[in-house]
Short mmCIF file of C-alpha atoms and ligand atoms in Angstrom, two decimals:
data_model
loop_
_atom_site.label_atom_id
_atom_site.label_comp_id
_atom_site.label_asym_id
_atom_site.label_seq_id
_atom_site.Cartn_x
_atom_site.Cartn_y
_atom_site.Cartn_z
CA UNK A 9 20.97 -11.52 -1.28
CA UNK A 10 22.64 -8.12 -1.50
CA UNK A 11 21.74 -5.11 0.60
CA UNK A 12 21.74 -1.46 -0.39
CA UNK A 13 24.90 0.26 0.82
CA UNK A 14 22.88 3.12 2.29
CA UNK A 15 19.65 1.64 3.69
CA UNK A 16 18.77 -1.94 4.64
CA UNK A 17 16.77 -2.84 1.52
CA UNK A 18 17.71 -6.17 -0.08
CA UNK A 19 17.76 -6.77 -3.84
CA UNK A 20 15.17 -9.55 -3.49
CA UNK A 21 12.18 -7.20 -3.82
CA UNK A 22 10.60 -8.03 -7.20
CA UNK A 23 11.55 -5.33 -9.69
CA UNK A 24 14.20 -3.77 -7.44
CA UNK A 25 16.93 -1.74 -9.12
CA UNK A 26 20.48 -1.36 -7.75
CA UNK A 27 23.14 0.84 -9.37
CA UNK A 28 26.84 0.06 -9.84
CA UNK A 29 27.63 1.63 -6.45
CA UNK A 30 25.28 -0.84 -4.77
CA UNK A 31 22.69 1.82 -3.89
CA UNK A 32 19.02 0.98 -4.32
CA UNK A 33 16.68 2.99 -6.53
CA UNK A 34 14.51 3.89 -3.51
CA UNK A 35 17.52 5.75 -2.03
CA UNK A 36 18.26 7.35 -5.42
CA UNK A 37 14.64 8.44 -5.82
CA UNK A 38 14.71 9.91 -2.32
CA UNK A 39 17.84 11.84 -3.29
CA UNK A 40 16.11 13.10 -6.43
CA UNK A 41 13.12 14.22 -4.35
CA UNK A 42 15.41 16.38 -2.24
CA UNK A 43 16.36 18.36 -5.34
CA UNK A 44 12.78 18.86 -6.52
CA UNK A 45 11.40 22.40 -6.39
CA UNK A 46 8.27 21.57 -4.40
CA UNK A 47 6.86 25.09 -4.81
CA UNK A 48 6.70 24.51 -8.55
CA UNK A 49 5.09 21.09 -8.05
CA UNK A 50 2.48 22.56 -5.69
CA UNK A 51 1.65 25.15 -8.35
CA UNK A 52 1.23 22.34 -10.86
CA UNK A 53 -1.27 20.72 -8.50
CA UNK A 54 -3.15 24.00 -8.11
CA UNK A 55 -3.36 24.35 -11.91
CA UNK A 56 -4.69 20.81 -12.18
CA UNK A 57 -7.29 21.51 -9.46
CA UNK A 58 -8.33 24.74 -11.22
CA UNK A 59 -8.81 22.77 -14.39
CA UNK A 60 -11.29 20.42 -12.68
CA UNK A 61 -12.84 22.80 -10.14
CA UNK A 62 -16.61 23.19 -10.50
CA UNK A 63 -18.86 26.05 -9.52
CA UNK A 64 -22.18 24.20 -9.55
CA UNK A 65 -21.66 22.57 -6.14
CA UNK A 66 -21.08 19.09 -7.56
CA UNK A 67 -18.06 17.01 -6.46
CA UNK A 68 -14.94 18.07 -8.30
CA UNK A 69 -12.66 15.18 -7.32
CA UNK A 70 -12.70 11.67 -5.88
CA UNK A 71 -10.22 10.70 -3.16
CA UNK A 72 -9.40 7.03 -2.59
CA UNK A 73 -9.30 6.64 1.20
CA UNK A 74 -8.99 3.98 3.89
CA UNK A 75 -9.48 6.29 6.84
CA UNK A 76 -5.79 6.15 7.77
CA UNK A 77 -3.27 8.90 8.34
CA UNK A 78 -2.59 9.36 4.62
CA UNK A 79 -6.34 9.62 3.91
CA UNK A 80 -6.55 12.40 6.49
CA UNK A 81 -3.63 14.18 4.85
CA UNK A 82 -5.04 13.81 1.32
CA UNK A 83 -8.45 15.07 2.37
CA UNK A 84 -6.92 17.96 4.32
CA UNK A 85 -4.81 18.96 1.33
CA UNK A 86 -7.57 18.75 -1.25
CA UNK A 87 -10.34 20.23 0.86
CA UNK A 88 -8.60 22.79 3.06
CA UNK A 89 -5.62 23.86 0.98
CA UNK A 90 -6.83 23.32 -2.59
CA UNK A 91 -10.41 24.27 -1.75
CA UNK A 92 -11.89 21.34 -3.64
CA UNK A 93 -15.16 19.52 -3.00
CA UNK A 94 -14.14 15.85 -2.80
CA UNK A 95 -16.15 12.65 -2.67
CA UNK A 96 -14.29 10.05 -0.58
CA UNK A 97 -14.34 6.41 -1.70
CA UNK A 98 -13.25 3.69 0.69
CA UNK A 99 -12.69 0.06 -0.31
CA UNK A 100 -12.95 -1.84 2.97
CA UNK A 101 -11.69 -5.32 3.73
CA UNK A 102 -14.02 -7.51 5.80
CA UNK A 103 -11.45 -8.61 8.40
CA UNK A 104 -12.04 -7.50 11.99
CA UNK A 105 -11.52 -3.77 12.17
CA UNK A 106 -9.58 -2.13 14.96
CA UNK A 107 -11.32 0.39 17.24
CA UNK A 108 -8.96 3.04 15.90
CA UNK A 109 -9.79 2.11 12.29
CA UNK A 110 -13.54 2.36 12.88
CA UNK A 111 -13.17 5.75 14.61
CA UNK A 112 -10.79 7.07 11.97
CA UNK A 113 -13.02 6.52 8.95
CA UNK A 114 -15.92 8.18 10.76
CA UNK A 115 -13.63 10.97 11.90
CA UNK A 116 -12.37 11.56 8.37
CA UNK A 117 -15.85 12.34 7.05
CA UNK A 118 -16.82 14.36 10.10
CA UNK A 119 -13.63 16.40 10.55
CA UNK A 120 -13.49 17.49 6.95
CA UNK A 121 -17.24 17.55 6.31
CA UNK A 122 -17.07 15.11 3.40
CA UNK A 123 -19.39 12.45 2.00
CA UNK A 124 -17.92 8.93 2.05
CA UNK A 125 -18.91 5.97 -0.07
CA UNK A 126 -17.74 2.68 1.47
CA UNK A 127 -17.48 -0.23 -0.94
CA UNK A 128 -17.89 -3.56 0.86
CA UNK A 129 -17.13 -6.35 -1.56
CA UNK A 130 -18.95 -9.67 -1.19
CA UNK A 131 -17.51 -11.44 1.83
CA UNK A 132 -18.00 -14.78 0.14
CA UNK A 133 -16.01 -13.63 -2.90
CA UNK A 134 -13.38 -11.97 -0.70
CA UNK A 135 -12.81 -15.21 1.17
CA UNK A 136 -12.42 -17.22 -2.04
CA UNK A 137 -10.03 -14.79 -3.76
CA UNK A 138 -8.02 -14.36 -0.56
CA UNK A 139 -7.72 -18.13 -0.28
CA UNK A 140 -6.46 -18.35 -3.87
CA UNK A 141 -4.10 -15.44 -3.31
CA UNK A 142 -2.69 -16.99 -0.15
CA UNK A 143 -2.48 -20.60 -1.31
CA UNK A 144 -1.35 -20.10 -4.92
CA UNK A 145 0.67 -16.86 -4.76
CA UNK A 146 1.55 -16.20 -1.13
CA UNK A 147 -0.12 -12.86 -1.65
CA UNK A 148 -3.47 -13.09 0.16
CA UNK A 149 -4.87 -9.67 -0.72
CA UNK A 150 -3.94 -9.41 -4.38
CA UNK A 151 -7.59 -9.04 -5.45
CA UNK A 152 -8.57 -6.29 -3.04
CA UNK A 153 -5.23 -4.53 -3.52
CA UNK A 154 -6.18 -4.13 -7.18
CA UNK A 155 -9.75 -3.09 -6.24
CA UNK A 156 -8.35 -0.27 -4.09
CA UNK A 157 -7.38 1.37 -7.40
CA UNK A 158 -10.12 0.20 -9.74
CA UNK A 159 -13.16 0.85 -7.52
CA UNK A 160 -12.54 4.61 -6.93
CA UNK A 161 -11.71 4.87 -10.65
CA UNK A 162 -15.03 3.20 -11.58
CA UNK A 163 -17.04 5.39 -9.20
CA UNK A 164 -15.35 8.52 -10.53
CA UNK A 165 -16.16 7.59 -14.12
CA UNK A 166 -19.74 6.58 -13.24
CA UNK A 167 -20.34 9.85 -11.34
CA UNK A 168 -18.57 11.86 -14.03
CA UNK A 169 -15.87 13.23 -11.69
CA UNK A 170 -12.66 13.08 -13.76
CA UNK A 171 -10.05 14.03 -11.14
CA UNK A 172 -9.15 11.04 -8.91
CA UNK A 173 -6.69 11.40 -6.05
CA UNK A 174 -4.41 8.64 -4.79
CA UNK A 175 -1.68 9.06 -2.21
CA UNK A 176 1.75 7.65 -2.61
CA UNK A 177 3.40 6.27 -5.71
CA UNK A 178 4.73 3.16 -3.95
CA UNK A 179 6.70 1.98 -7.00
CA UNK A 180 8.70 5.22 -6.96
CA UNK A 181 9.13 5.29 -3.17
CA UNK A 182 10.25 1.67 -3.02
CA UNK A 183 12.46 2.06 -6.06
CA UNK A 184 10.94 -0.37 -8.53
CA UNK A 185 10.74 2.44 -11.09
CA UNK A 186 12.86 5.43 -12.07
CA UNK A 187 9.85 7.17 -13.58
CA UNK A 188 8.75 10.15 -11.50
CA UNK A 189 5.25 10.77 -12.75
CA UNK A 190 1.91 11.70 -11.26
CA UNK A 191 -0.33 9.72 -13.55
CA UNK A 192 -1.91 6.55 -12.14
CA UNK A 193 -3.61 5.86 -15.45
CA UNK A 194 -1.06 3.47 -16.86
CA UNK A 195 -1.02 1.59 -13.57
CA UNK A 196 -4.82 1.22 -13.44
CA UNK A 197 -5.23 0.38 -17.10
CA UNK A 198 -2.43 -2.19 -17.11
CA UNK A 199 -4.01 -5.55 -17.61
CA UNK A 200 -7.47 -4.09 -18.11
CA UNK A 201 -7.95 -2.18 -21.32
CA UNK A 202 -8.14 -3.54 -24.82
CA UNK A 203 -4.73 -1.98 -25.50
CA UNK A 204 -3.17 -3.69 -22.49
CA UNK A 205 -4.66 -6.99 -23.53
CA UNK A 206 -2.01 -7.24 -26.22
CA UNK A 207 0.73 -6.86 -23.61
CA UNK A 208 -0.10 -9.96 -21.63
CA UNK A 209 -2.49 -11.52 -19.20
CA UNK A 210 -5.36 -9.32 -18.05
CA UNK A 211 -5.89 -9.22 -14.32
CA UNK A 212 -9.40 -10.64 -14.73
CA UNK A 213 -8.00 -13.57 -16.77
CA UNK A 214 -5.79 -14.46 -13.85
CA UNK A 215 -8.81 -14.91 -11.57
CA UNK A 216 -10.96 -16.54 -14.22
CA UNK A 217 -8.27 -19.15 -14.81
CA UNK A 218 -8.48 -19.93 -11.11
CA UNK A 219 -12.24 -20.48 -11.04
CA UNK A 220 -13.69 -17.03 -10.35
CA UNK A 221 -16.53 -16.35 -12.82
CA UNK A 222 -16.28 -13.09 -14.71
CA UNK A 223 -19.63 -11.87 -13.33
CA UNK A 224 -18.08 -11.80 -9.84
CA UNK A 225 -15.28 -9.48 -10.88
CA UNK A 226 -17.24 -6.24 -11.06
CA UNK A 227 -14.80 -4.55 -8.72
CA UNK A 228 -11.95 -5.08 -11.17
CA UNK A 229 -13.60 -4.71 -14.55
CA UNK A 230 -13.07 -1.18 -15.82
CA UNK A 231 -15.54 0.89 -17.82
CA UNK A 232 -15.43 0.45 -21.59
CA UNK A 233 -12.80 2.27 -23.60
CA UNK A 234 -15.58 4.49 -25.05
CA UNK A 235 -16.77 5.55 -21.57
CA UNK A 236 -13.22 6.25 -20.47
CA UNK A 237 -12.70 8.29 -23.62
CA UNK A 238 -15.85 10.32 -22.87
CA UNK A 239 -15.14 11.09 -19.17
CA UNK A 240 -11.35 11.38 -19.62
CA UNK A 241 -10.46 10.40 -16.03
CA UNK A 242 -7.24 11.85 -14.59
CA UNK A 243 -6.08 9.64 -11.69
CA UNK A 244 -3.05 11.17 -9.93
CA UNK A 245 -0.57 10.37 -7.15
CA UNK A 246 -0.32 13.32 -4.76
CA UNK A 247 3.18 12.23 -3.71
CA UNK A 248 4.39 13.73 -7.00
CA UNK A 249 3.20 17.19 -5.99
CA UNK A 250 3.84 17.28 -2.24
CA UNK A 251 6.87 15.84 -0.39
CA UNK A 252 5.56 12.62 1.08
CA UNK A 253 6.44 11.82 4.68
CA UNK A 254 4.56 9.17 6.69
CA UNK A 255 5.33 10.80 9.99
CA UNK A 256 4.30 14.28 8.89
CA UNK A 257 1.03 12.87 7.57
CA UNK A 258 0.51 11.10 10.90
CA UNK A 259 1.13 14.30 12.87
CA UNK A 260 -1.24 16.28 10.70
CA UNK A 261 -3.87 13.53 10.90
CA UNK A 262 -3.63 13.54 14.71
CA UNK A 263 -4.44 17.24 14.74
CA UNK A 264 -7.69 16.37 12.97
CA UNK A 265 -8.67 13.55 15.32
CA UNK A 266 -6.88 10.53 13.83
CA UNK A 267 -6.13 7.77 16.38
CA UNK A 268 -3.11 5.52 16.07
CA UNK A 269 -2.85 2.09 17.72
CA UNK A 270 -0.72 3.29 20.59
CA UNK A 271 -3.39 2.67 23.23
CA UNK A 272 -4.92 -0.37 21.59
CA UNK A 273 -2.45 -2.86 20.20
CA UNK A 274 1.33 -3.21 20.17
CA UNK A 275 1.84 -5.20 16.99
CA UNK A 276 4.65 -7.74 16.86
CA UNK A 277 6.88 -7.18 13.86
CA UNK A 278 5.90 -3.52 13.47
CA UNK A 279 8.11 -0.64 14.59
CA UNK A 280 5.39 2.00 14.33
CA UNK A 281 1.72 2.08 15.26
CA UNK A 282 0.26 4.47 12.70
CA UNK A 283 0.43 2.59 9.37
CA UNK A 284 -1.95 -0.07 7.98
CA UNK A 285 -3.95 -0.05 11.19
CA UNK A 286 -7.53 -0.26 9.88
CA UNK A 287 -8.01 -4.02 10.06
CA UNK A 288 -6.29 -6.71 12.09
CA UNK A 289 -5.43 -9.35 9.52
CA UNK A 290 -4.05 -6.98 6.88
CA UNK A 291 -0.49 -7.27 8.12
CA UNK A 292 -0.50 -11.02 7.40
CA UNK A 293 -0.49 -9.98 3.74
CA UNK A 294 2.52 -7.75 4.36
CA UNK A 295 4.35 -10.39 6.37
CA UNK A 296 4.15 -12.92 3.53
CA UNK A 297 7.04 -11.08 1.86
CA UNK A 298 9.30 -12.48 4.56
CA UNK A 299 9.40 -16.17 3.54
CA UNK A 300 9.36 -15.26 -0.15
CA UNK A 301 11.88 -12.41 -0.29
CA UNK A 302 13.65 -12.48 3.09
CA UNK A 303 12.41 -9.11 4.30
CA UNK A 304 9.20 -7.60 5.56
CA UNK A 305 7.65 -4.44 6.91
CA UNK A 306 10.37 -3.46 9.37
CA UNK A 307 12.88 -3.37 6.50
CA UNK A 308 10.58 -1.05 4.54
CA UNK A 309 9.97 1.34 7.42
CA UNK A 310 13.51 1.27 8.83
CA UNK A 311 14.92 1.96 5.34
CA UNK A 312 12.68 5.02 5.06
CA UNK A 313 13.93 6.22 8.43
CA UNK A 314 17.55 5.79 7.34
CA UNK A 315 16.89 7.82 4.16
CA UNK A 316 15.43 10.69 6.09
CA UNK A 317 18.23 10.60 8.63
CA UNK A 318 16.09 9.57 11.58
CA UNK A 319 18.23 6.51 12.40
CA UNK A 320 21.57 5.13 11.23
CA UNK A 321 21.96 2.09 9.00
CA UNK A 322 23.32 0.18 12.02
CA UNK A 323 20.25 1.05 14.08
CA UNK A 324 18.04 -0.02 11.20
CA UNK A 325 19.92 -3.34 11.04
CA UNK A 326 19.18 -3.92 14.72
CA UNK A 327 15.47 -3.17 14.24
CA UNK A 328 15.36 -5.57 11.29
CA UNK A 329 17.05 -8.27 13.37
CA UNK A 330 14.63 -7.77 16.25
CA UNK A 331 11.32 -7.38 14.42
CA UNK A 332 11.30 -8.21 10.73
CA UNK A 333 10.64 -11.96 11.02
CA UNK A 334 7.76 -11.70 13.47
CA UNK A 335 4.17 -12.30 12.49
CA UNK A 336 1.75 -10.75 14.95
CA UNK A 337 -0.32 -13.35 16.79
CA UNK A 338 -3.53 -11.34 16.86
CA UNK A 339 -3.30 -10.56 13.15
CA UNK A 340 -2.71 -14.22 12.35
CA UNK A 341 -5.58 -15.35 14.60
CA UNK A 342 -7.96 -12.93 12.90
CA UNK A 343 -6.78 -14.11 9.48
CA UNK A 344 -7.19 -17.83 10.15
CA UNK A 345 -10.52 -17.41 11.98
CA UNK A 346 -11.94 -15.37 9.12
CA UNK A 347 -10.57 -17.71 6.46
CA UNK A 348 -11.46 -20.93 8.29
CA UNK A 349 -7.92 -22.34 8.65
CA UNK A 350 -6.47 -24.17 11.62
CA UNK A 351 -3.07 -22.78 12.72
CA UNK A 352 -1.38 -25.89 11.42
CA UNK A 353 -2.99 -25.52 7.97
CA UNK A 354 -1.84 -21.91 7.87
CA UNK A 355 1.78 -22.85 8.56
CA UNK A 356 1.63 -25.77 6.12
CA UNK A 357 0.66 -23.33 3.39
CA UNK A 358 3.35 -20.85 4.44
CA UNK A 359 5.90 -23.68 4.37
CA UNK A 360 5.86 -23.85 0.56
CA UNK A 361 6.93 -20.19 0.31
CA UNK A 362 10.22 -20.24 2.21
CA UNK A 363 12.74 -19.51 -0.50
CA UNK A 364 15.59 -22.06 -0.15
CA UNK A 365 17.99 -19.68 -1.93
CA UNK A 366 17.54 -17.17 0.89
CA UNK A 367 16.80 -19.42 3.86
CA UNK A 368 18.21 -22.60 5.33
CA UNK A 369 16.40 -24.84 7.77
CA UNK A 370 18.32 -25.21 11.02
CA UNK A 371 16.77 -27.48 13.68
CA UNK A 372 13.37 -27.10 12.03
CA UNK A 373 13.53 -23.30 11.83
CA UNK A 374 14.03 -21.31 8.63
CA UNK A 375 16.96 -18.92 9.04
CA UNK A 376 18.15 -16.24 6.64
CA UNK A 377 21.48 -17.18 5.08
CA UNK A 378 22.62 -13.56 4.70
CA UNK A 379 20.94 -11.37 7.29
CA UNK A 380 21.72 -7.66 7.17
CA UNK A 381 22.92 -7.57 10.76
CA UNK A 382 25.84 -9.87 10.01
CA UNK A 383 26.99 -7.30 7.52
CA UNK A 384 26.72 -4.16 9.64
CA UNK A 385 26.79 -4.99 13.34
ZN1 ZN B 425 18.74 2.04 -0.29
#
């Protein structure tokens, strides 16, 4: 387990890229972003909006939203600054929602005067795919994480609204790609289209092989190639056009009525209270990276803070030491109650994911062999 020389990101993230100086691609991409002429990129976005803008009053773009801070920022940008008429599409998970999350989605529609379509997938199906994801992959929300992209895409095609807005290109931000591009098309079509079929397993095959009938996978099955060819959807990441900053989005969202968790819930293992706050159990999904790859959400957030100069690498190391391993009790309780596990069953399933190359068991507790704080503190 090697750590980036600049931030606290380990090389255990699947697909991570480190250069010969031992610097991670996320840091390199951040550096590249600082040299981008954002005025030019904003103009590119305006041109794209002009291309899809309609005068007949019909929606001229779809925005994929959750109701969170980024959704507020995306809607603000498209509606107020780009003067577009967006339809918001939200793919909700059926875990217990926080008070803030419930208020925020409502606030998003009200503050920006937008229509919202909320897609609630079958709870029965959600529970089964989440069980498979958790027990077989250690990735509980793999199904709905894919649906977050495919469902807004499907709605946009069905409603004949070609421009589809997504927020951040996570692969670029977290450095699993060097490709700085705005198109989400390749990402959505991967594993779906006839062309992608030749490249390997389709995402629907994965679930079918694990007992989910194809007629239950509506959320993931994309329109036919002919329909896509007719509508010519253009799904884009806005983080290509506008410098992306979680905290700036949060501040802007607050101005429009967004509530963070500050007065509701201090989450163990989280060093901020404005990200992924819509539902309680969601962070169990994020935490599962810890046994598998030896890092979790605090590493992600603290590394971002180091890149933007908010904290030093040493401070980040201390945060990682203090918080990264912790799984929030309330999040776990909500997860096991919803899924029907006893705490003991939950931990028995987690047990199979501790990676023995990264962890050693000392007195019954899994400990990281090479924690970042030994290196820098
Ligand atoms: Zn780095």
